Tab-separated table of C-alpha atoms in Angstrom:
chain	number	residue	atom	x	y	z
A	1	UNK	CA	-33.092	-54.526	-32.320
A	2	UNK	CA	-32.366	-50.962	-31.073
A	3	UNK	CA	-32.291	-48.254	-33.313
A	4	UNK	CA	-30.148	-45.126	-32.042
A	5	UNK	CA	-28.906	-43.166	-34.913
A	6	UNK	CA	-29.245	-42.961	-38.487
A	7	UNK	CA	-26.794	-41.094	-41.262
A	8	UNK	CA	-26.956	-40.738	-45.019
A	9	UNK	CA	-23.965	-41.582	-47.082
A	10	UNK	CA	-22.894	-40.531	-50.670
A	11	UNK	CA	-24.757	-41.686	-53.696
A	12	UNK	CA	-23.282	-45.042	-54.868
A	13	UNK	CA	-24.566	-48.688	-56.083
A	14	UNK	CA	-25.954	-50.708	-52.973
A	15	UNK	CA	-27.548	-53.962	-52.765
A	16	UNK	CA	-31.250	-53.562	-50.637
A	17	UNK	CA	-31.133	-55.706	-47.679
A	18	UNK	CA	-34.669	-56.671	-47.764
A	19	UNK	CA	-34.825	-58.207	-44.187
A	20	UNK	CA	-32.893	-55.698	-42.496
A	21	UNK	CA	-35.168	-52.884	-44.127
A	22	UNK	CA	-38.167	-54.855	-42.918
A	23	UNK	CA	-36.695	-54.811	-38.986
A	24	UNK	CA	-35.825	-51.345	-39.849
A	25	UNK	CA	-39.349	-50.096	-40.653
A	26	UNK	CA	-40.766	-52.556	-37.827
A	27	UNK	CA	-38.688	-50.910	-35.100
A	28	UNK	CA	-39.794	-47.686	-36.739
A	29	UNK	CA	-42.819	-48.055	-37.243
A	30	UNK	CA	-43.119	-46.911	-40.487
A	31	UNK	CA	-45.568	-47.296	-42.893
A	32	UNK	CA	-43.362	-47.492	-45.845
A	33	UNK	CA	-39.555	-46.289	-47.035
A	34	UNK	CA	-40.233	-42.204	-47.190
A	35	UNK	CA	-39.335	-39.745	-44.912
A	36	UNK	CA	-40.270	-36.286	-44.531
A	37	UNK	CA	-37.444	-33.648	-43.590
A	38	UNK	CA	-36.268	-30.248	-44.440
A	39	UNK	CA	-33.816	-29.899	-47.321
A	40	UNK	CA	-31.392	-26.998	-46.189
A	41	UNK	CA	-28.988	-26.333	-48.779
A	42	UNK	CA	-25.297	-25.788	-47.834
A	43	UNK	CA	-22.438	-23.876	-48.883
A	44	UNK	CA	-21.041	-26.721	-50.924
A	45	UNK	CA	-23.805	-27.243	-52.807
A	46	UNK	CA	-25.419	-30.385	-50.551
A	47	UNK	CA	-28.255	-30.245	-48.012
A	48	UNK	CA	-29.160	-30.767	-44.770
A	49	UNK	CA	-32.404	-32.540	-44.106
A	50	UNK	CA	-33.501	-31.294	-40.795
A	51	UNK	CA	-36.911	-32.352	-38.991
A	52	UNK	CA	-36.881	-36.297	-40.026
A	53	UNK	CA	-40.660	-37.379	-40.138
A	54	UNK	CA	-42.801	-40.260	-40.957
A	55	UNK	CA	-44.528	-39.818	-44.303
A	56	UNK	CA	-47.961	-39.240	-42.253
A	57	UNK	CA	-45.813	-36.088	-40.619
A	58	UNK	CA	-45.313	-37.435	-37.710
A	59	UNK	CA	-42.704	-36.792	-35.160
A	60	UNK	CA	-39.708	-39.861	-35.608
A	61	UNK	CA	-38.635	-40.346	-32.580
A	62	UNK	CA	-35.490	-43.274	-31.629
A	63	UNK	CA	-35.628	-45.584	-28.782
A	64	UNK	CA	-33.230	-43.014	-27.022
A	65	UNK	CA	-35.878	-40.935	-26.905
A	66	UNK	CA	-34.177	-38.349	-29.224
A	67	UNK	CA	-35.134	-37.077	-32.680
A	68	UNK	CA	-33.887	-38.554	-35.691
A	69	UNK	CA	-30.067	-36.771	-36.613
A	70	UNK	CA	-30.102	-34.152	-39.604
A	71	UNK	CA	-29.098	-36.233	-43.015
A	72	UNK	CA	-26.658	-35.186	-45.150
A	73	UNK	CA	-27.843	-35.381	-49.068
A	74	UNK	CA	-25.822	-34.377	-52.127
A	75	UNK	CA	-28.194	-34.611	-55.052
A	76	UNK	CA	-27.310	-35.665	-58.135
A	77	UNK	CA	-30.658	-36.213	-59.900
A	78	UNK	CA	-32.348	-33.360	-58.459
A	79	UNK	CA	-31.964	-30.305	-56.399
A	80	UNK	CA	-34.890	-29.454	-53.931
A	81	UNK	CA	-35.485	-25.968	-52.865
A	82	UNK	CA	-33.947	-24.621	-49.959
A	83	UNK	CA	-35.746	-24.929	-46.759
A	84	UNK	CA	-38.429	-26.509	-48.281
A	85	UNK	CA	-40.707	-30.185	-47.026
A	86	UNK	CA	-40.041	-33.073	-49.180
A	87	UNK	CA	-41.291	-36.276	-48.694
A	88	UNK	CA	-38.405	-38.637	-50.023
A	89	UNK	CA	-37.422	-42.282	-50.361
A	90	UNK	CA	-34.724	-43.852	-48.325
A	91	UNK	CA	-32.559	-47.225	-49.087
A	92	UNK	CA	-30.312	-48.962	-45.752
A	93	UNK	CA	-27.011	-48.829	-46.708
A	94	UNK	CA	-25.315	-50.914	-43.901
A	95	UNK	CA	-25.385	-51.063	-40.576
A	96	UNK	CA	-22.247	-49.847	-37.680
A	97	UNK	CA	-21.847	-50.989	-34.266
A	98	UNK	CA	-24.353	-50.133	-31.627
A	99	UNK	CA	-27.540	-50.411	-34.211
A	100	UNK	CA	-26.224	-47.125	-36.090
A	101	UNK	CA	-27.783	-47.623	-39.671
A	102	UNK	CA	-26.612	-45.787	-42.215
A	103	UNK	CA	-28.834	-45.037	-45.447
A	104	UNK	CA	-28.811	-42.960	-48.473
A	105	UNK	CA	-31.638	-41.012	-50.227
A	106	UNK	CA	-33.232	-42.696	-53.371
A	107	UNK	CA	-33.052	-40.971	-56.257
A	108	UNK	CA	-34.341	-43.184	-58.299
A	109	UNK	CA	-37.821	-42.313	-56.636
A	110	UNK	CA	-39.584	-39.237	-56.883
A	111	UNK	CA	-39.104	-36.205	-54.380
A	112	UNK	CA	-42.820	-34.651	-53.571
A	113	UNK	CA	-42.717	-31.443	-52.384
A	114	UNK	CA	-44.900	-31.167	-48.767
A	115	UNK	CA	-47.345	-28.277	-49.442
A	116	UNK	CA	-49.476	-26.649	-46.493
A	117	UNK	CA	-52.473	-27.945	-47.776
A	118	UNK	CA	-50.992	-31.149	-47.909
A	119	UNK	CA	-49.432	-31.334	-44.945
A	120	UNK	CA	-52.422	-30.592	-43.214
A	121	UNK	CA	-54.133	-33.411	-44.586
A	122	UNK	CA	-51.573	-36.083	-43.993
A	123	UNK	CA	-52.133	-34.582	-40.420
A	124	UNK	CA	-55.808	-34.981	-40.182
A	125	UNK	CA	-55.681	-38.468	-42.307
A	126	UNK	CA	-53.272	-39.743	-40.096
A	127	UNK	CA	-55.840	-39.073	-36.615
A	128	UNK	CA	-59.090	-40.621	-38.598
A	129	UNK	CA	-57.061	-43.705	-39.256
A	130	UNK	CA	-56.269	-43.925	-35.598
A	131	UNK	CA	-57.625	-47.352	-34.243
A	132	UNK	CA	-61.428	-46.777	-32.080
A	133	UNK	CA	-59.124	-48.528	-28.721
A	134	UNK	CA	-56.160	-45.199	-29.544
A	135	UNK	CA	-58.935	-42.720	-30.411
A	136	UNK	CA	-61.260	-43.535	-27.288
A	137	UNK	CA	-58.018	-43.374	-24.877
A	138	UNK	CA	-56.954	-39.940	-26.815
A	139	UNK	CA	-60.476	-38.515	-26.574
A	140	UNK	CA	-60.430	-39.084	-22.802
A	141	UNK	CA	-56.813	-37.747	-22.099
A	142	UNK	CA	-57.814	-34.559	-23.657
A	143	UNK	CA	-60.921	-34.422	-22.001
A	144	UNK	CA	-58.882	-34.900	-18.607
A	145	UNK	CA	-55.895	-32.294	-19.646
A	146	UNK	CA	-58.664	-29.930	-20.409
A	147	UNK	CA	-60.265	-29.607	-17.268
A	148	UNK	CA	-57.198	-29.759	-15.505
A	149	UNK	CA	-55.452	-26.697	-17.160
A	150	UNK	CA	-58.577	-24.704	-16.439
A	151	UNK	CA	-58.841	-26.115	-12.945
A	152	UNK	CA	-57.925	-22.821	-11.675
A	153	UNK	CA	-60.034	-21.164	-13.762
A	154	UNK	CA	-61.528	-21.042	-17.237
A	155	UNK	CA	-59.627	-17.541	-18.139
A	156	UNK	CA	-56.430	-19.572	-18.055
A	157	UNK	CA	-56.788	-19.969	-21.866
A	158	UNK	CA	-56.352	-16.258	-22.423
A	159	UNK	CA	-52.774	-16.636	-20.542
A	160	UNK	CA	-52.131	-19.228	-22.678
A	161	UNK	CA	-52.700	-17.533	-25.697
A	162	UNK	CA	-50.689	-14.663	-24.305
A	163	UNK	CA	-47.181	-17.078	-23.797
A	164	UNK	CA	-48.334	-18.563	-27.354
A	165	UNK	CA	-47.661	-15.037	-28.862
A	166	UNK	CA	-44.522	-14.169	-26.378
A	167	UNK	CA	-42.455	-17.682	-27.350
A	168	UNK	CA	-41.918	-16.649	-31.043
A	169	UNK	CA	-40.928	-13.536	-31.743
A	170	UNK	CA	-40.082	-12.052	-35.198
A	171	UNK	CA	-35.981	-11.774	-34.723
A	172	UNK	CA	-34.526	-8.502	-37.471
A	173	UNK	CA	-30.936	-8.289	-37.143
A	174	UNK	CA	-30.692	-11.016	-34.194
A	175	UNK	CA	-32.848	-8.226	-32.435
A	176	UNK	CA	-36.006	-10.043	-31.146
A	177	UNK	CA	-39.113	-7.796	-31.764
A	178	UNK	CA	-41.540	-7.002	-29.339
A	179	UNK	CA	-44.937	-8.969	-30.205
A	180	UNK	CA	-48.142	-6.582	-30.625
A	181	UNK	CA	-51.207	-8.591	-29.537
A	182	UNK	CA	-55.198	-8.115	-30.590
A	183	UNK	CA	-58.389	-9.479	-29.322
A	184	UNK	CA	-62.159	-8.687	-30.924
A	185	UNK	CA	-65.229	-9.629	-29.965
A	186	UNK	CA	-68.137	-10.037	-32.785
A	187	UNK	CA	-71.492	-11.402	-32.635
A	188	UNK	CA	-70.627	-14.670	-32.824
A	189	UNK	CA	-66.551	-14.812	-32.081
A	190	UNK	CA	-63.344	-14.363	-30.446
A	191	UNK	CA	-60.639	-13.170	-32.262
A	192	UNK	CA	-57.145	-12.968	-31.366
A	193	UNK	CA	-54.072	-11.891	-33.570
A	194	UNK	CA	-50.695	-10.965	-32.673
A	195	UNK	CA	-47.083	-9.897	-34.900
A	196	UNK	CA	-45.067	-12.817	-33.781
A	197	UNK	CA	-43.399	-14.889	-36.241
A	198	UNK	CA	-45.337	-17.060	-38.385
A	199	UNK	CA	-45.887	-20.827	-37.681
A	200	UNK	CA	-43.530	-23.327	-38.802
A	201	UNK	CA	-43.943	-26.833	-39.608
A	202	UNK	CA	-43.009	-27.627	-36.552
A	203	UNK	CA	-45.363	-25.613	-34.637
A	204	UNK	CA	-48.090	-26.694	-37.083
A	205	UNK	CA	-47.264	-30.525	-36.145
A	206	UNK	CA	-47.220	-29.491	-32.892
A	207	UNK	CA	-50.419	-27.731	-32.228
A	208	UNK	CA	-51.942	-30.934	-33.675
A	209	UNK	CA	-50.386	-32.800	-31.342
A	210	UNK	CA	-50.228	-33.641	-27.367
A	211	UNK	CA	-47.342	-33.126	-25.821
A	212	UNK	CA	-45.333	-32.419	-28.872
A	213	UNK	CA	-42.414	-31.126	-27.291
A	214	UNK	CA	-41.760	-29.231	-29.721
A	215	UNK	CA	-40.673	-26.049	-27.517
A	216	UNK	CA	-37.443	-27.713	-26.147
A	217	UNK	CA	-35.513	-26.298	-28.417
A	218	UNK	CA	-36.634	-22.801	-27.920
A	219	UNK	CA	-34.860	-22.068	-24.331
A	220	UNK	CA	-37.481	-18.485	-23.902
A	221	UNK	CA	-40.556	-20.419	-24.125
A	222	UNK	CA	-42.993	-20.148	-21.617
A	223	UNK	CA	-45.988	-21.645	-22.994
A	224	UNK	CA	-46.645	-24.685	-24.714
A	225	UNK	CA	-48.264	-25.134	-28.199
A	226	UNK	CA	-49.265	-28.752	-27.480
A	227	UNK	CA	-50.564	-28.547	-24.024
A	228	UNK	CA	-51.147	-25.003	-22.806
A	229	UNK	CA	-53.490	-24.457	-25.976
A	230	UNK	CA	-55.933	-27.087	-25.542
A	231	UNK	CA	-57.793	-24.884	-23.074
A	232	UNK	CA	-59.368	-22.611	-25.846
A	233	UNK	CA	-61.539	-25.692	-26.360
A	234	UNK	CA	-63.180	-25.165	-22.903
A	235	UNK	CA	-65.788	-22.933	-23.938
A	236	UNK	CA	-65.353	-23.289	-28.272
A	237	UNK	CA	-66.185	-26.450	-30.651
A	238	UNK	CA	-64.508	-24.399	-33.345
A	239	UNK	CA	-60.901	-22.778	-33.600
A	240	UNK	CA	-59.695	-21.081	-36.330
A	241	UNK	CA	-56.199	-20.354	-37.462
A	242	UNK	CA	-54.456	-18.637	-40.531
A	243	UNK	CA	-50.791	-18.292	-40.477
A	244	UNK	CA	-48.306	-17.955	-43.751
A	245	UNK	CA	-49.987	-20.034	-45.778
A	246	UNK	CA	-51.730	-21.881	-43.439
A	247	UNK	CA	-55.648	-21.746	-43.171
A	248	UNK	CA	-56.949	-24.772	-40.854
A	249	UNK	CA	-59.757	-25.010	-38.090
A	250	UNK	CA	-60.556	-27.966	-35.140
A	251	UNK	CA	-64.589	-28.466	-35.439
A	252	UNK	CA	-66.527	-30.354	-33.037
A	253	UNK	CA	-69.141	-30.430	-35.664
A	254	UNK	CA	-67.552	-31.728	-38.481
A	255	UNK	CA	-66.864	-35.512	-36.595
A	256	UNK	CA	-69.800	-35.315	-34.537
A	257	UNK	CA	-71.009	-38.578	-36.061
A	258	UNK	CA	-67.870	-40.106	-35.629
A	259	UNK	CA	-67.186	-41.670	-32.309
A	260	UNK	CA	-63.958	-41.694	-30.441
A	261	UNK	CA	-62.391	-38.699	-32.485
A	262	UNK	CA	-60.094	-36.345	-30.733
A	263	UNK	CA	-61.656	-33.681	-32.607
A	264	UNK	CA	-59.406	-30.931	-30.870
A	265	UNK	CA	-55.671	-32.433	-32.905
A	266	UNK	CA	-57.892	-32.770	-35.948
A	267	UNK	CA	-57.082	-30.558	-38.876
A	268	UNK	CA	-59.457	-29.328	-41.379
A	269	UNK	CA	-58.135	-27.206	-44.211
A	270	UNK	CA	-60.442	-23.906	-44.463
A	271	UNK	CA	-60.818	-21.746	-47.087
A	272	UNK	CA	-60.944	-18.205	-46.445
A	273	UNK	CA	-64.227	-17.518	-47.475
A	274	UNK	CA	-65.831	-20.010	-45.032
A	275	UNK	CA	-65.039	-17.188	-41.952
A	276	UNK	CA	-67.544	-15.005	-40.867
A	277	UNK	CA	-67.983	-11.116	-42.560
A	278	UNK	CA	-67.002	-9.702	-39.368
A	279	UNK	CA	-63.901	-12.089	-39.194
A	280	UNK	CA	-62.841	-11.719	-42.570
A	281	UNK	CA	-62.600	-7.744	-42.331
A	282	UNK	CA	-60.733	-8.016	-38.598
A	283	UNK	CA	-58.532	-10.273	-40.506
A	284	UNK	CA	-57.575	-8.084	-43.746
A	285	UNK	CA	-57.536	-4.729	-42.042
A	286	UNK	CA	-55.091	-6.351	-39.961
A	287	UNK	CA	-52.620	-6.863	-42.342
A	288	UNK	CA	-49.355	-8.516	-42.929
A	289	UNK	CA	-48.297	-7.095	-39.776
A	290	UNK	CA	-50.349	-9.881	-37.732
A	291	UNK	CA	-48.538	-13.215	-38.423
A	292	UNK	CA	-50.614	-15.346	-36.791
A	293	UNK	CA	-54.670	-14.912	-36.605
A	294	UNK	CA	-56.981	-17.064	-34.843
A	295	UNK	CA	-60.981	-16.958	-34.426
A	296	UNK	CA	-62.956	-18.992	-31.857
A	297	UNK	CA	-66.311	-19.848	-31.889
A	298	UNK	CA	-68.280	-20.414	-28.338
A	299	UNK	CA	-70.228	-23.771	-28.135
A	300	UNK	CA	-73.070	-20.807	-26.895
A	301	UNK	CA	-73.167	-17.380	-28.133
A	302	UNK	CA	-73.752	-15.989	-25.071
A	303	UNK	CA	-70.456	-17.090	-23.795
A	304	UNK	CA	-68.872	-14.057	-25.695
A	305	UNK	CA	-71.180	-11.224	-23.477
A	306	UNK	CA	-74.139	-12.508	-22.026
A	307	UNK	CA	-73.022	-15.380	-19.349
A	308	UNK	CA	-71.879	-16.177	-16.003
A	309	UNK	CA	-67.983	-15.422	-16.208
A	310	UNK	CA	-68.575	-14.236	-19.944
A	311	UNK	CA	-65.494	-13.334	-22.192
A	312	UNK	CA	-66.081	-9.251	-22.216
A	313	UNK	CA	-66.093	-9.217	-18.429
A	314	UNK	CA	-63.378	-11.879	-17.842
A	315	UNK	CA	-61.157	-9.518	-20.531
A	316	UNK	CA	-62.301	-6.467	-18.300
A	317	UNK	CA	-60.703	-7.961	-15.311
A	318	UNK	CA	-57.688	-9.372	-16.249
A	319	UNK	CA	-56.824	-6.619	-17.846
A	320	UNK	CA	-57.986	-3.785	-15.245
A	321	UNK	CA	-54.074	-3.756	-13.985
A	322	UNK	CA	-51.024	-3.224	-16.929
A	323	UNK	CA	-49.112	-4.717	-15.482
A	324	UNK	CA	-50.317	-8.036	-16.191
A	325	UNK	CA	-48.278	-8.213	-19.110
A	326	UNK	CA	-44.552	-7.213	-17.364
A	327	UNK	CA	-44.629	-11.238	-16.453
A	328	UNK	CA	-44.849	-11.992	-20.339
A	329	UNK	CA	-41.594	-10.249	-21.518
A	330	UNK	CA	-41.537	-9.901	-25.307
A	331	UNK	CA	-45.217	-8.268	-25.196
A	332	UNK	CA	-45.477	-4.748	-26.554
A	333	UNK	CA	-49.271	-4.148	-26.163
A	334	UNK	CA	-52.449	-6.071	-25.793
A	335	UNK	CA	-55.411	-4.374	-27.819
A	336	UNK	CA	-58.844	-4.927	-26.628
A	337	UNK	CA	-62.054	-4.447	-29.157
A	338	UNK	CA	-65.368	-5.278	-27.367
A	339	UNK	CA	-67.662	-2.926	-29.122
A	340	UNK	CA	-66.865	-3.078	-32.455
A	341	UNK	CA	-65.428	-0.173	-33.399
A	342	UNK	CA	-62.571	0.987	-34.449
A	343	UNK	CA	-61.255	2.136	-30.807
A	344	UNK	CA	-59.907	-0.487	-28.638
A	345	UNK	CA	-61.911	-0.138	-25.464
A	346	UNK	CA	-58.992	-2.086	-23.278
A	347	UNK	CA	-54.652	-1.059	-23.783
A	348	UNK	CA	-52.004	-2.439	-21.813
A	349	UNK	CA	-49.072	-1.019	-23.124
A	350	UNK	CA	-45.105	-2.037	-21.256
A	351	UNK	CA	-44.512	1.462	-22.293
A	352	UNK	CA	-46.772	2.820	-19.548
């Protein structure tokens, strides 16, 4: 049975089709009958329900190797909030030629709104429950990715981080804005901040993920949030980020007991308080202005200053020539702080 499309039709009386649901999920492989999607609401009054997921978040994906197709819901029951995350119920509703299956949302079930905390820990439940054969053979192909995307050399990761902040810039009037990028150093951190636009779900999901795919759609990108980032965890056990109302780290430590976890797609919902003094004050002096913060934490401290091909003197020569950042065209500026103080000790400015 090939799945290649699925639509929602109106509200009405159906009979379930037990067996067909159960090929449907099988073929699927889902755990149960909810989705998760988007609820966009339309002119008319119905919605759109955009980004079709699994209830454990993850991507749904046909046999043709294409994302599910938005559904079309007019509620009758209940309205969701526009541009919200629901996790929903879904009933088959027949079946058209060439295994199109059409199906209806079920009102008669409750909606549950997806919030960030929540979605972050269907993300991180949904990697611990991975079986030890899938979590030794993800372990391993990160591993290998790793070390070759810093084959050329371990400052790679900063250039990464650079394209992270060019591929999603805030857009005011259809005018995209040029992106304003930060790095500290503290005692015991690297910090790195920039005015982009803030994560989506999407780009949650995806930084969580290998391979994700999820910059396909966006035609400018240059980087990529499921791949390109992994090489921050060349020299850190512990990455911080806080976006919107997201607040979530990848910890070495906190699965070190646990064999075959792929530590580095692992959630962990943080709370604020848990970041360093010297973090927390970068952070809120920042402002609103920085959309997206992260802080990364060196396996060794003396990564950050003291090493062989330490971070201060790998930012020092990167960044010796401006015009490093021409290549990365929605950059404004790239901030350097390696002393502490209020004076960044490193600009590159397009302006200049």
């Amino acid at each position: 049975l090939i799945i290649t499309n699925i639509h929602a039709v109106e509200q009405s009386n159906v009979v379930r089709d037990t067996q067909a649901e159960n090929r449907f999920r099988y073929n699927l492989k889902l755990k149960d009958d909810k989705f998760i999607g988007q609820f966009t609401e339309n002119k008319d009054g119905s919605f759109t329900i955009r980004d079709i997921r699994r209830s454990d978040f993850s991507k749904l994906i046909l046999q043709n190797g294409k994302e599910q197709a938005p559904i079309l819901y007019h509620p009758q029951l209940f309205k969701p909030k526009n541009g919200i995350y629901y996790e929903f119920s879904w009933v088959l509703n027949g079946q058209k030629d060439n295994y199109v299956y059409l199906f209806k949302v079920d009102e008669s079930k409750p909606f549950q709104e997806v919030f960030p905390k929540n979605l972050i820990q269907r993300l991180h439940d949904d990697i611990m429950n991975y079986p030890p054969g899938a979590g030794q053979k993800i372990v391993k192909m990160l591993d290998t990715l790793k070390n070759q995307l810093t084959a050329s050399g371990k400052e790679i990761f900063i250039y990464e981080l650079l394209q992270n902040a060019n591929d999603y810039p805030v857009t005011i009037d259809n005018v995209k804005q040029k992106v304003e990028v930060e790095f500290h150093l503290t005692q015991s951190s690297l910090i790195f901040m920039h005015s982009g636009a803030v994560f989506s779900e999407r780009n949650i999901a995806a930084i969580c993920s290998i391979n994700d795919k999820e910059k396909d759609t966006n035609k400018d990108a240059i980087g990529y949030k499921g791949i390109g980032f992994k090489t921050v965890f060349l020299d850190n056990d512990n990455v911080y980020l806080q976006t919107g109302n997201y607040s979530f780290r990848f910890d070495r430590q906190a699965t070190k007991d646990v064999v075959d976890t792929p530590w580095q797609i692992l959630p962990i919902w943080t709370k604020y308080q848990e970041l360093t003094s010297a973090e927390r004050a970068i952070f809120t002096q920042a402002g609103d202005e920085f959309r997206v913060k992260f802080a990364l934490k060196p396996t060794k401290f003396e990564t950050l200053r003291d090493s062989e091909n330490n971070y201060e003197d790998m930012f020092r020569d990167i960044f010796k020539n401006e015009r490093v950042i021409l290549f990365i065209p929605n950059l404004s500026s790239v901030k350097i702080f390696l002393k502490g103080t209020p004076i960044p000790d490193i600009v590159c400015s397009r302006d200049n």
